[in-house]
XYZ file of C-alpha atoms in Angstrom:
780
model
C 132.102 119.030 77.967
C 129.513 120.839 75.898
C 130.459 124.313 74.711
C 127.205 125.830 75.846
C 126.305 124.389 79.246
C 123.188 126.565 79.448
C 121.723 124.579 76.581
C 122.248 121.159 78.086
C 119.366 119.265 79.580
C 119.508 118.904 83.354
C 120.074 115.155 83.119
C 122.570 112.631 84.444
C 122.720 110.938 81.037
C 126.431 110.818 79.971
C 125.538 111.786 76.414
C 124.993 115.397 77.480
C 128.699 115.708 78.297
C 129.446 115.758 74.575
C 126.487 117.596 73.080
C 124.161 120.515 73.557
C 120.888 121.916 72.192
C 121.678 124.547 69.506
C 118.097 125.757 69.724
C 116.420 125.614 73.172
C 113.025 125.383 71.453
C 114.033 122.192 69.594
C 114.799 119.918 72.474
C 115.136 116.745 70.391
C 118.001 118.213 68.329
C 121.504 117.785 69.800
C 124.737 119.125 68.300
C 127.939 117.124 68.638
C 130.937 119.017 70.030
C 133.366 116.869 68.019
C 131.967 117.067 64.472
C 129.321 119.798 64.912
C 126.736 117.505 63.302
C 123.155 117.987 64.491
C 121.511 114.731 65.508
C 117.733 114.642 65.690
C 115.325 112.374 67.604
C 116.813 112.642 71.070
C 119.699 111.665 73.305
C 119.668 107.909 72.555
C 120.296 108.389 68.854
C 123.019 110.906 69.737
C 124.752 108.252 71.866
C 124.558 105.885 68.903
C 126.201 108.635 66.851
C 129.102 108.711 69.334
C 129.367 104.954 69.969
C 130.947 104.122 66.590
C 128.575 101.198 65.990
C 125.958 100.963 63.301
C 122.497 101.983 64.365
C 119.935 104.676 63.627
C 122.448 107.540 63.437
C 125.470 108.333 61.292
C 128.756 107.570 63.065
C 130.858 110.525 64.262
C 134.206 110.591 62.457
C 135.975 112.768 65.048
C 134.927 111.190 68.331
C 137.866 110.092 70.552
C 138.051 106.315 71.122
C 137.609 106.686 74.881
C 134.299 108.512 74.366
C 133.179 106.004 71.730
C 133.856 103.089 74.070
C 132.072 104.850 76.928
C 128.918 105.352 74.851
C 128.980 101.794 73.486
C 129.288 100.363 76.995
C 126.460 102.556 78.247
C 124.140 101.539 75.388
C 124.893 97.864 75.972
C 124.293 98.157 79.704
C 120.996 99.996 79.229
C 119.465 97.829 76.518
C 115.671 97.787 76.337
C 114.151 95.919 79.278
C 110.793 94.591 80.400
C 109.331 96.795 83.123
C 108.953 95.014 86.451
C 110.170 97.365 89.154
C 109.062 100.928 89.901
C 111.070 103.544 87.964
C 113.294 106.110 89.572
C 112.104 109.645 90.125
C 111.370 111.100 86.720
C 112.410 114.554 87.850
C 116.008 113.364 88.224
C 116.078 113.123 84.435
C 114.171 116.357 83.893
C 115.389 119.886 83.939
C 113.973 122.430 86.373
C 111.350 123.516 83.931
C 110.311 120.046 82.965
C 111.404 120.688 79.396
C 113.152 117.356 78.950
C 111.724 114.217 80.501
C 113.119 110.813 79.694
C 111.730 107.454 80.730
C 113.360 105.824 83.701
C 115.323 102.705 82.896
C 114.591 99.852 85.293
C 116.954 96.885 85.211
C 115.340 93.544 84.517
C 115.222 90.995 81.675
C 117.237 92.352 78.735
C 116.054 92.234 75.156
C 117.692 93.618 72.034
C 117.556 97.387 71.393
C 115.269 98.425 68.586
C 116.827 99.800 65.422
C 116.623 99.846 61.674
C 119.501 97.383 61.232
C 118.781 94.783 63.919
C 119.262 91.259 62.692
C 116.170 89.402 61.569
C 116.524 86.628 64.129
C 116.726 89.074 67.047
C 114.003 91.276 65.606
C 111.288 88.695 66.272
C 112.463 88.294 69.873
C 112.478 92.047 70.373
C 109.011 92.439 68.911
C 107.564 89.714 71.107
C 109.201 91.273 74.170
C 108.025 94.761 73.323
C 104.418 93.767 72.736
C 104.318 92.207 76.168
C 104.463 95.563 77.913
C 103.781 98.362 75.391
C 100.156 99.504 75.467
C 98.955 100.272 71.926
C 97.468 103.681 71.162
C 93.761 103.365 71.914
C 91.155 104.220 69.286
C 89.179 107.415 69.617
C 86.286 106.001 71.738
C 88.774 104.763 74.360
C 90.588 108.105 74.318
C 87.306 109.805 75.152
C 86.749 107.265 77.917
C 90.082 108.062 79.559
C 89.600 111.811 79.052
C 86.353 111.486 80.975
C 88.295 110.122 83.937
C 90.826 112.944 83.729
C 88.230 115.688 83.462
C 86.261 114.331 86.411
C 89.222 115.393 88.531
C 89.984 118.580 86.589
C 86.532 120.038 87.113
C 87.345 120.219 90.817
C 90.311 122.505 90.068
C 90.803 125.697 88.026
C 90.788 124.896 84.311
C 93.940 126.984 83.785
C 95.998 124.073 85.120
C 95.908 122.410 81.682
C 97.864 125.370 80.259
C 100.658 124.895 82.772
C 103.836 123.129 81.735
C 103.661 121.076 84.931
C 100.453 119.468 83.667
C 102.248 118.332 80.521
C 105.050 116.880 82.650
C 102.507 115.032 84.787
C 100.860 113.321 81.817
C 104.178 112.645 80.114
C 105.649 111.049 83.238
C 102.657 108.757 83.798
C 102.579 107.833 80.125
C 106.265 106.917 80.106
C 105.829 104.682 83.123
C 102.979 102.811 81.498
C 100.354 100.557 83.028
C 100.339 100.140 86.799
C 101.605 103.535 87.960
C 100.927 104.144 91.669
C 100.082 107.665 92.755
C 102.059 109.186 95.663
C 100.284 108.866 98.984
C 99.019 111.747 101.083
C 101.956 111.228 103.461
C 104.523 111.162 100.632
C 103.233 114.423 99.171
C 103.319 116.153 102.565
C 106.610 114.620 103.651
C 109.479 113.174 101.596
C 108.362 114.422 98.189
C 107.844 117.951 99.521
C 111.319 117.838 101.072
C 112.843 116.808 97.757
C 110.967 119.563 95.914
C 112.144 122.061 98.515
C 115.732 120.912 98.035
C 115.471 121.545 94.299
C 114.072 124.991 95.090
C 117.080 125.701 97.310
C 119.337 124.686 94.424
C 117.508 127.315 92.387
C 118.262 129.873 95.115
C 122.000 129.430 94.532
C 121.643 131.014 91.093
C 119.862 133.970 92.646
C 122.575 134.314 95.295
C 125.186 134.698 92.558
C 123.146 137.558 91.098
C 122.722 139.146 94.546
C 126.474 139.222 95.030
C 127.129 140.916 91.686
C 124.149 143.247 91.330
C 122.709 143.540 94.815
C 118.991 143.016 95.314
C 115.706 144.563 96.396
C 113.731 143.143 99.309
C 110.007 143.351 98.602
C 107.391 142.985 101.320
C 103.660 143.297 101.686
C 101.007 142.102 104.116
C 97.564 140.636 103.589
C 94.828 138.779 105.435
C 93.724 135.374 104.131
C 90.313 133.707 104.272
C 91.090 132.308 107.746
C 91.707 135.841 109.066
C 95.410 135.207 109.391
C 97.617 138.234 108.819
C 100.512 137.085 106.638
C 103.536 139.148 105.630
C 105.438 137.966 102.554
C 109.111 138.598 101.766
C 110.727 138.329 98.343
C 114.071 139.281 96.801
C 114.380 140.726 93.286
C 117.480 141.007 91.095
C 118.253 140.682 87.371
C 118.059 136.887 87.897
C 114.374 137.209 88.791
C 112.218 137.224 91.907
C 112.733 134.680 94.684
C 110.273 133.976 97.508
C 112.121 134.129 100.830
C 109.277 133.250 103.167
C 106.310 134.572 105.073
C 105.461 135.323 108.675
C 102.140 134.795 110.437
C 101.670 138.042 112.361
C 98.084 137.363 113.418
C 98.895 137.476 117.125
C 100.985 140.651 116.962
C 100.319 144.296 116.294
C 101.816 145.172 112.909
C 103.431 148.406 114.068
C 106.612 149.950 112.690
C 109.040 148.352 115.158
C 107.633 144.849 114.665
C 107.788 145.212 110.867
C 111.322 146.601 111.048
C 112.469 143.610 113.118
C 110.883 141.132 110.691
C 112.375 142.867 107.674
C 115.814 143.028 109.273
C 115.764 139.254 109.851
C 115.083 138.684 106.158
C 117.806 141.147 105.196
C 120.264 139.278 107.436
C 119.342 135.991 105.722
C 120.175 137.453 102.313
C 123.174 139.453 103.587
C 123.097 143.119 104.508
C 125.954 143.866 102.139
C 123.833 142.638 99.193
C 120.551 144.443 99.959
C 120.408 147.886 98.338
C 116.714 148.732 98.526
C 113.546 147.887 100.425
C 110.225 148.259 98.560
C 106.914 147.988 100.394
C 103.394 149.288 99.998
C 102.587 152.868 100.970
C 101.000 152.122 104.339
C 102.075 154.347 107.201
C 103.387 151.385 109.230
C 105.635 150.245 106.380
C 106.845 153.823 105.815
C 107.809 154.126 109.477
C 109.483 150.704 109.380
C 111.484 151.831 106.350
C 112.760 154.893 108.201
C 113.783 152.755 111.190
C 115.701 150.340 108.956
C 117.516 153.139 107.133
C 118.798 154.294 110.517
C 119.901 150.761 111.436
C 121.463 150.017 108.017
C 123.105 153.235 106.727
C 123.471 152.171 103.071
C 119.862 150.943 102.737
C 117.146 152.818 100.799
C 113.417 152.488 101.429
C 111.059 153.359 98.562
C 107.275 152.982 98.205
C 105.873 150.686 95.533
C 105.702 152.604 92.246
C 102.984 150.328 90.858
C 100.825 151.050 93.911
C 101.301 154.801 93.460
C 100.392 154.620 89.777
C 97.309 152.494 90.439
C 96.131 155.006 93.034
C 96.755 157.833 90.565
C 94.739 156.052 87.854
C 91.966 155.439 90.367
C 91.906 159.135 91.294
C 91.755 160.149 87.635
C 88.924 157.691 87.077
C 86.930 159.430 89.817
C 86.930 162.747 87.932
C 83.340 163.378 86.826
C 84.035 163.721 83.102
C 86.094 160.541 82.978
C 83.856 158.554 85.307
C 80.828 159.382 83.139
C 82.611 158.084 80.043
C 83.691 154.870 81.800
C 80.129 154.190 82.994
C 78.730 154.678 79.486
C 81.321 152.311 78.033
C 80.447 149.705 80.695
C 76.794 149.764 79.595
C 77.848 148.847 76.061
C 80.225 146.053 77.077
C 77.800 144.526 79.609
C 74.979 144.534 77.088
C 77.095 142.744 74.494
C 78.606 140.197 76.876
C 75.325 138.984 78.352
C 73.792 138.006 75.003
C 75.684 135.063 73.565
C 74.847 135.416 69.869
C 75.423 139.140 69.933
C 78.755 138.418 71.622
C 79.648 135.985 68.814
C 78.713 138.602 66.233
C 80.876 141.197 67.978
C 83.848 138.816 68.125
C 83.399 138.063 64.439
C 83.459 141.741 63.474
C 86.258 142.726 65.861
C 88.366 139.602 65.575
C 88.362 138.897 69.306
C 87.181 140.098 72.688
C 86.385 143.727 73.430
C 87.035 143.657 77.183
C 90.697 143.409 78.204
C 90.887 142.170 81.800
C 93.790 143.800 83.602
C 95.666 142.987 86.785
C 93.804 145.747 88.652
C 90.301 147.183 88.429
C 91.356 150.500 86.915
C 93.849 148.885 84.558
C 90.866 146.909 83.211
C 88.864 150.120 82.748
C 91.496 152.027 80.790
C 92.674 149.014 78.780
C 89.087 148.242 77.778
C 88.527 151.873 76.791
C 91.661 151.609 74.639
C 90.313 148.397 73.091
C 86.976 150.071 72.331
C 88.731 153.035 70.759
C 90.913 150.724 68.710
C 87.817 148.875 67.438
C 85.627 151.963 67.132
C 84.786 151.403 63.481
C 84.060 147.723 64.068
C 81.683 148.542 66.914
C 79.863 151.141 64.854
C 79.595 148.680 61.987
C 78.057 146.181 64.413
C 75.277 148.570 65.418
C 74.394 149.578 61.838
C 74.540 146.035 60.428
C 71.582 144.070 59.103
C 72.188 141.384 61.718
C 71.661 143.943 64.461
C 68.596 145.660 63.028
C 66.967 142.323 62.220
C 67.309 141.309 65.846
C 64.777 141.875 68.613
C 67.531 143.202 70.883
C 67.682 146.320 68.726
C 64.156 147.155 69.918
C 64.899 146.714 73.622
C 65.588 149.693 75.856
C 69.114 148.488 76.629
C 69.799 147.802 72.963
C 68.696 151.280 71.946
C 70.818 152.783 74.702
C 73.929 150.816 73.669
C 73.350 151.753 70.020
C 73.006 155.446 70.867
C 76.207 155.391 72.908
C 78.301 153.682 70.216
C 76.953 155.913 67.429
C 77.391 159.098 69.452
C 80.280 161.375 68.479
C 80.441 163.010 71.958
C 81.010 159.561 73.495
C 84.052 158.838 71.351
C 85.417 162.300 72.042
C 85.235 161.508 75.754
C 86.901 158.123 75.243
C 89.736 159.877 73.469
C 89.980 162.399 76.309
C 90.157 159.553 78.874
C 92.924 157.830 76.945
C 94.907 161.046 76.621
C 94.836 161.382 80.399
C 95.586 157.725 81.165
C 97.668 156.211 78.374
C 101.005 157.829 79.369
C 100.499 156.518 82.913
C 99.642 153.026 81.640
C 102.910 153.006 79.695
C 104.765 153.864 82.904
C 102.799 151.232 84.847
C 103.734 148.595 82.297
C 107.368 149.565 82.780
C 107.401 149.291 86.578
C 105.245 146.146 86.638
C 107.227 144.348 83.947
C 110.125 141.973 84.407
C 111.986 142.311 81.094
C 114.391 144.976 82.340
C 114.968 146.737 85.676
C 112.745 149.787 86.008
C 114.919 151.996 88.239
C 116.971 153.572 85.374
C 113.795 154.309 83.397
C 110.992 155.280 85.746
C 111.879 158.912 86.460
C 112.277 159.704 82.757
C 109.097 157.771 81.922
C 107.076 159.783 84.430
C 108.486 163.067 83.106
C 107.441 161.984 79.612
C 103.999 161.000 80.935
C 103.530 164.372 82.625
C 104.528 166.308 79.502
C 102.324 164.091 77.303
C 99.322 164.765 79.525
C 100.017 168.507 79.404
C 100.131 168.475 75.600
C 97.087 166.235 75.224
C 94.822 168.149 77.610
C 95.946 171.707 76.909
C 92.566 172.366 75.284
C 90.833 171.454 78.565
C 92.579 173.591 81.203
C 90.212 172.710 84.051
C 90.652 168.968 83.529
C 94.410 169.384 83.051
C 94.739 171.252 86.362
C 92.785 168.541 88.164
C 94.922 165.738 86.690
C 98.206 167.529 87.450
C 97.140 168.127 91.039
C 96.490 164.408 91.403
C 99.842 163.669 89.761
C 101.643 165.861 92.273
C 99.751 164.301 95.189
C 100.373 160.676 94.238
C 103.752 160.799 92.489
C 105.841 163.898 93.106
C 105.244 163.796 96.867
C 106.106 160.082 97.186
C 108.245 158.865 94.291
C 110.817 161.634 93.777
C 113.533 159.300 95.073
C 117.226 160.179 94.844
C 117.994 156.519 94.183
C 115.962 156.626 90.968
C 117.590 159.922 89.991
C 121.011 158.298 90.405
C 119.836 155.334 88.315
C 118.724 157.717 85.555
C 122.114 159.469 85.731
C 123.781 156.077 85.158
C 121.458 155.203 82.241
C 123.479 156.348 79.194
C 120.561 155.964 76.784
C 118.532 158.562 78.709
C 121.040 160.747 80.539
C 122.966 162.107 77.571
C 119.723 163.073 75.809
C 118.655 164.921 78.971
C 122.077 166.567 79.227
C 121.781 167.879 75.685
C 118.230 169.208 76.056
C 117.911 170.148 79.738
C 121.163 171.008 81.486
C 119.373 171.989 84.699
C 117.814 168.519 84.976
C 121.170 166.884 84.144
C 122.837 168.825 86.971
C 120.016 167.790 89.317
C 120.545 164.121 88.433
C 124.287 164.419 89.114
C 123.492 165.909 92.520
C 121.212 162.949 93.284
C 123.987 160.562 92.283
C 126.413 162.315 94.608
C 124.000 161.876 97.523
C 123.525 158.188 96.732
C 127.290 157.737 96.422
C 127.825 159.253 99.861
C 125.174 156.967 101.379
C 126.196 153.700 99.711
C 129.994 154.059 99.927
C 131.388 154.799 103.369
C 135.120 154.973 102.574
C 136.316 158.507 101.717
C 138.997 157.329 99.281
C 136.513 155.157 97.410
C 134.087 158.060 97.253
C 136.768 160.267 95.672
C 137.737 157.585 93.154
C 134.154 156.945 92.090
C 133.395 160.663 91.856
C 136.340 161.173 89.464
C 135.198 158.216 87.373
C 131.689 159.675 87.302
C 133.190 162.924 85.949
C 134.709 160.957 83.070
C 131.382 159.230 82.417
C 129.453 162.523 82.441
C 131.911 164.194 80.061
C 132.526 161.087 77.879
C 136.209 161.252 78.733
C 138.809 158.788 79.931
C 139.831 155.457 78.519
C 136.444 153.881 79.319
C 133.865 156.328 78.123
C 135.463 158.259 75.264
C 135.602 155.356 72.807
C 133.259 155.690 69.854
C 131.935 152.177 70.302
C 130.856 152.969 73.861
C 129.145 156.154 72.633
C 127.383 154.359 69.774
C 126.084 151.602 72.045
C 124.457 153.922 74.568
C 121.063 153.485 72.937
C 121.639 149.960 71.599
C 122.308 148.125 74.855
C 120.398 148.121 78.094
C 122.238 149.861 80.958
C 123.379 146.645 82.665
C 124.991 145.297 79.486
C 126.474 148.685 78.645
C 128.210 149.025 81.998
C 129.388 145.427 81.789
C 130.869 146.085 78.355
C 132.483 149.506 78.784
C 132.864 150.232 82.498
C 135.618 147.744 83.285
C 138.453 150.283 83.506
C 136.374 152.304 85.967
C 135.818 149.254 88.142
C 134.670 151.050 91.290
C 132.044 153.072 89.427
C 131.031 150.009 87.432
C 130.449 148.013 90.636
C 128.305 150.781 92.127
C 126.429 151.359 88.859
C 125.445 147.688 88.604
C 123.905 147.827 92.058
C 121.863 150.934 91.246
C 120.635 150.316 87.691
C 119.579 146.709 88.375
C 116.881 147.662 90.897
C 113.120 147.276 90.508
C 110.537 149.857 91.589
C 107.553 147.707 92.467
C 106.450 145.180 95.079
C 103.845 143.683 92.748
C 105.594 140.319 93.036
C 104.161 140.133 96.554
C 100.649 140.562 95.164
C 101.250 137.735 92.689
C 102.282 135.695 95.716
C 98.837 136.175 97.284
C 97.358 134.031 94.523
C 99.880 131.305 95.313
C 98.763 131.289 98.946
C 95.084 131.346 97.957
C 95.606 128.413 95.589
C 97.324 126.245 98.190
C 95.262 127.227 101.241
C 91.945 125.569 100.430
C 89.362 124.135 102.788
C 91.012 120.747 102.479
C 94.268 122.177 103.758
C 93.043 124.640 106.343
C 94.593 122.563 109.145
C 97.998 122.686 107.577
C 100.408 124.428 109.904
C 101.914 127.680 108.690
C 105.409 126.225 108.377
C 104.305 123.584 105.890
C 102.155 126.131 104.039
C 105.186 128.367 103.753
C 107.214 125.515 102.268
C 104.468 124.742 99.771
C 104.285 128.363 98.649
C 108.070 128.560 98.401
C 108.145 125.583 96.037
C 105.090 126.650 94.031
C 105.864 130.338 93.711
C 109.586 130.025 92.987
C 109.025 127.470 90.257
C 106.275 129.603 88.792
C 108.496 132.688 88.755
C 111.400 130.714 87.306
C 109.195 129.528 84.440
C 107.840 133.044 83.961
C 111.286 134.614 83.628
C 112.361 131.880 81.233
C 109.276 132.591 79.103
C 110.107 136.309 79.115
C 113.636 135.553 77.925
C 112.297 133.310 75.157
C 109.938 136.084 74.022
C 112.816 138.560 74.148
C 114.930 136.336 71.920
C 112.105 136.536 69.359
C 111.836 140.324 69.660
C 108.537 140.135 71.568
C 107.444 141.499 74.951
C 105.109 140.265 77.627
C 102.358 142.531 78.937
C 102.187 142.536 82.754
C 99.027 144.676 82.713
C 96.844 142.038 81.049
C 95.664 138.777 82.560
C 96.590 135.694 80.560
C 93.108 134.198 80.922
C 89.858 136.040 80.206
C 88.221 136.992 83.513
C 84.428 136.839 83.497
C 84.167 138.190 87.030
C 84.725 141.864 86.270
C 82.423 144.841 86.155
C 82.825 145.331 82.386
C 81.205 141.958 81.728
C 78.837 141.359 84.636
C 76.984 144.112 86.477
C 76.886 141.875 89.570
C 80.594 142.636 89.884
C 79.979 146.369 90.303
C 82.252 147.300 93.217
C 80.693 147.752 96.637
C 82.435 149.477 99.519
C 83.399 148.459 102.998
C 83.134 150.625 106.077
C 86.586 152.088 105.484
C 85.738 152.967 101.890
C 87.885 150.328 100.175
C 86.393 148.812 97.026
C 85.538 145.123 96.883
C 83.527 143.070 94.412
C 81.084 140.214 94.798
C 83.823 137.952 93.445
C 85.899 138.879 96.502
C 82.971 138.062 98.764
C 82.554 134.712 97.061
C 86.248 133.925 97.491
C 86.173 134.997 101.117
C 83.351 132.644 102.075
C 84.587 129.867 99.792
C 81.169 129.484 98.220
C 82.011 128.543 94.658
C 84.683 128.450 92.048
C 83.254 130.556 89.258
C 82.800 128.991 85.866
C 85.061 130.351 83.160
C 85.020 130.128 79.416
C 81.264 130.290 79.056
C 78.537 132.902 79.245
C 77.052 133.546 82.695
C 73.506 132.233 83.295
C 70.717 134.522 82.216
C 67.340 134.998 83.894
C 64.342 135.860 81.774
C 62.556 139.023 82.829
C 60.249 141.645 81.347
C 61.795 144.973 80.526
C 60.406 148.385 81.324
C 59.890 150.370 78.180
C 62.098 153.435 77.953
C 61.553 155.738 75.005
C 64.666 156.987 73.243
C 64.385 159.484 70.410
C 66.556 158.699 67.399
C 67.210 160.147 63.967
C 68.463 157.795 61.252
C 70.423 158.746 58.159
C 71.021 155.874 55.773
C 71.876 155.436 52.099
C 69.339 152.697 51.540
C 66.548 150.973 53.358
C 67.086 147.800 55.275
C 63.905 145.716 54.862
C 63.538 142.973 57.420
C 64.180 139.725 55.627
C 61.385 137.201 55.906
C 62.224 134.340 58.148
C 65.349 136.024 59.464
C 66.437 134.306 62.635
C 66.630 136.508 65.691
C 69.866 136.461 67.639
C 68.076 137.379 70.833
C 68.447 135.140 73.863
C 66.806 135.194 77.240
C 67.327 138.630 78.651
C 68.603 139.381 82.123
C 66.981 141.519 84.754
C 66.988 145.204 84.094
C 69.923 147.042 85.595
C 70.705 150.691 86.053
C 69.312 152.515 83.020
C 69.853 156.029 84.198
C 71.539 157.999 81.449
C 74.038 160.661 82.378
C 73.270 164.082 81.041
C 76.254 163.843 78.717
C 74.782 160.789 77.027
C 71.458 162.542 76.490
C 73.228 165.329 74.616
C 74.207 162.919 71.869
C 70.591 162.729 70.644
C 68.928 163.774 67.424
C 71.162 166.776 66.716
C 74.396 164.794 66.533
C 73.058 161.345 65.704
C 73.169 161.760 61.956
C 76.798 162.864 62.137
C 77.715 159.901 64.290
C 76.288 157.192 62.066
C 78.847 155.922 59.666
C 78.207 155.054 56.038
C 77.447 151.424 55.364
C 80.302 151.189 52.925
C 82.854 152.282 55.550
C 85.004 149.271 56.326
C 85.507 148.129 59.915
C 88.874 148.528 61.444
C 90.909 150.330 64.021
C 90.670 153.967 64.955
C 93.367 155.971 63.197
C 95.033 159.335 63.479
C 92.130 160.985 61.666
C 90.026 160.362 64.782
C 91.020 163.569 66.522
C 94.734 163.082 65.850
C 95.140 160.731 68.814
C 97.504 157.787 68.382
C 96.788 154.715 70.467
C 99.749 152.761 71.848
C 98.943 149.270 70.540
C 101.642 147.745 72.756
C 99.272 148.216 75.700
C 96.824 145.728 74.161
C 99.311 143.023 73.145
């Protein structure tokens, strides 16, 4: 068998028993386990390498005769054939991610296998047989003809589907079959094919169950109401193996009170196994909080914690409502909206900045702060845009909105406020990225990250005591009162990279963390003898004593390995503590996976499927969501192997329907005060699927003249070039032009200071801009 089974394709082909992929990204390269030779061009040539007969590959000199005979017999049996019957299910020869798809091999009239050394007499027969069923590559006009047929279907679905690996598998499978492929029927998709897909999903669950047994897991739950007014409650399980969708419940006919939620959650916990569930994470609603308390009474070792991502989003929203920060955000929106609704100006901006200015985030306030960070990063490029010849030779520069946008960008007070906003929000965005990410468990990191965030905000805003007091009060309200969880304190105690630094610098905090660990130990371990044993082992860990923790290698690797790997490497001789530590440090802090699941439901539950019973809908979501999450975690691991990180705060696709691009998306409020956008209204009524990847339509309208006083300081004149083409397009209706008083202050007195020299090169804001350093990882 192959030495590295994780690098074998999920295929029944016998060749994979004797080879593996040395590089998962090069799926056509297979390494022989007998001679270690790397064979390129796929599994067939590798079988020729093992068969011992001449062909397209060099013969293996170390292959056992029994293997050589097996491969030769297989190649002879599966010689090239003329397609007559329908092929077998392609997915049987594909791995779970669709990374390796081979053509099915129907058995009919045999013809010689192609190769470089086939005899001349047989070569003519083979060529005549091949040409009878191989469709030649069509010329470009025919390719466009077929693409037209494909796109006629695609334009009825979100365009993002073409970026999905499943789309590549679809086209590859049809292409391998060739002419005459029959699409599955409506009944087959709803019935037998769905059952087979569900079975493969259950096979995927087995890998998660192995992780649950070793590391424990977190049950995540959240409720939402779909477009049919059904109240659905989703349940997922998270562990180091990833997130797995367990199911959903239609609670439309019941009152979602604490007892009902507790009963539903307990059923899901029983399905996973009570002994494997360490933590329950839900949103911060009062009914879920009460349900968590009920479950902790029923299951003594269980912890309930609120969603950390939800708490941080609420905190960022509260900070954004502070007058000083809200004024800055509104001014920045005026600039971005003005640029994004004029196509040629948008192209000019992208040319000077090297990309988009707006950074759509997973939440409304993440978008606001990430876009402010992007503007600050490209401050010099934006200022260069509004002092360039292209801008001043354009009619937009004479419009009221254009003058307002120019004044904002060239105003020093505006950039000072942007910097102030980022000082208050950036440390919290770093923490939000941690709890919302999937690279590593967040439990061992979150408490330390929030302490760092709090101290960073104190240092950054110490020159503004009133603002600092307001931000810290919000911090205490949203975080300290809800997220000071003993479970996360115990996880920080068991994180060697963080704990020993804390112990050296803050002995009071280190003692507090040990106390939290003791409380968690008492709750999670019921046996008195086991408690004593683990407590003694924890003493050795805290003091770096004992056979496990005193070794220099273990001490050196505290900051080089993540906590799970460190405990796996050096905690073996303290087995009881190691077992408990794995269950604590492998926990997540967020239920954001449930929110990602909403999009899976929304995608599947369309008008054409609104009669689908909930059971079948649940099965569809289980298949769709679990495969999506499996692919996502695999992508994260591939990025990690390259030393890169994913950014859970940013959307993968640019989102036109946000308030930084389109003023029609300015949030409105419902009766209970919750913010919604017109995009939500559109989705709720099922009116349209918004166009992406192009500028929104523009309506021509006359503008009201608004006088704005300006003072210019330039090194040379900019005469308007004769015949210069305007970059103005049809202008949209006038929107809110009311300037805040802070914007008016950046007038004639400070304008000359704000305008940069023409010779100043565009680029990113640096430390000289007020000494503030932007975390570029937030914008990756």
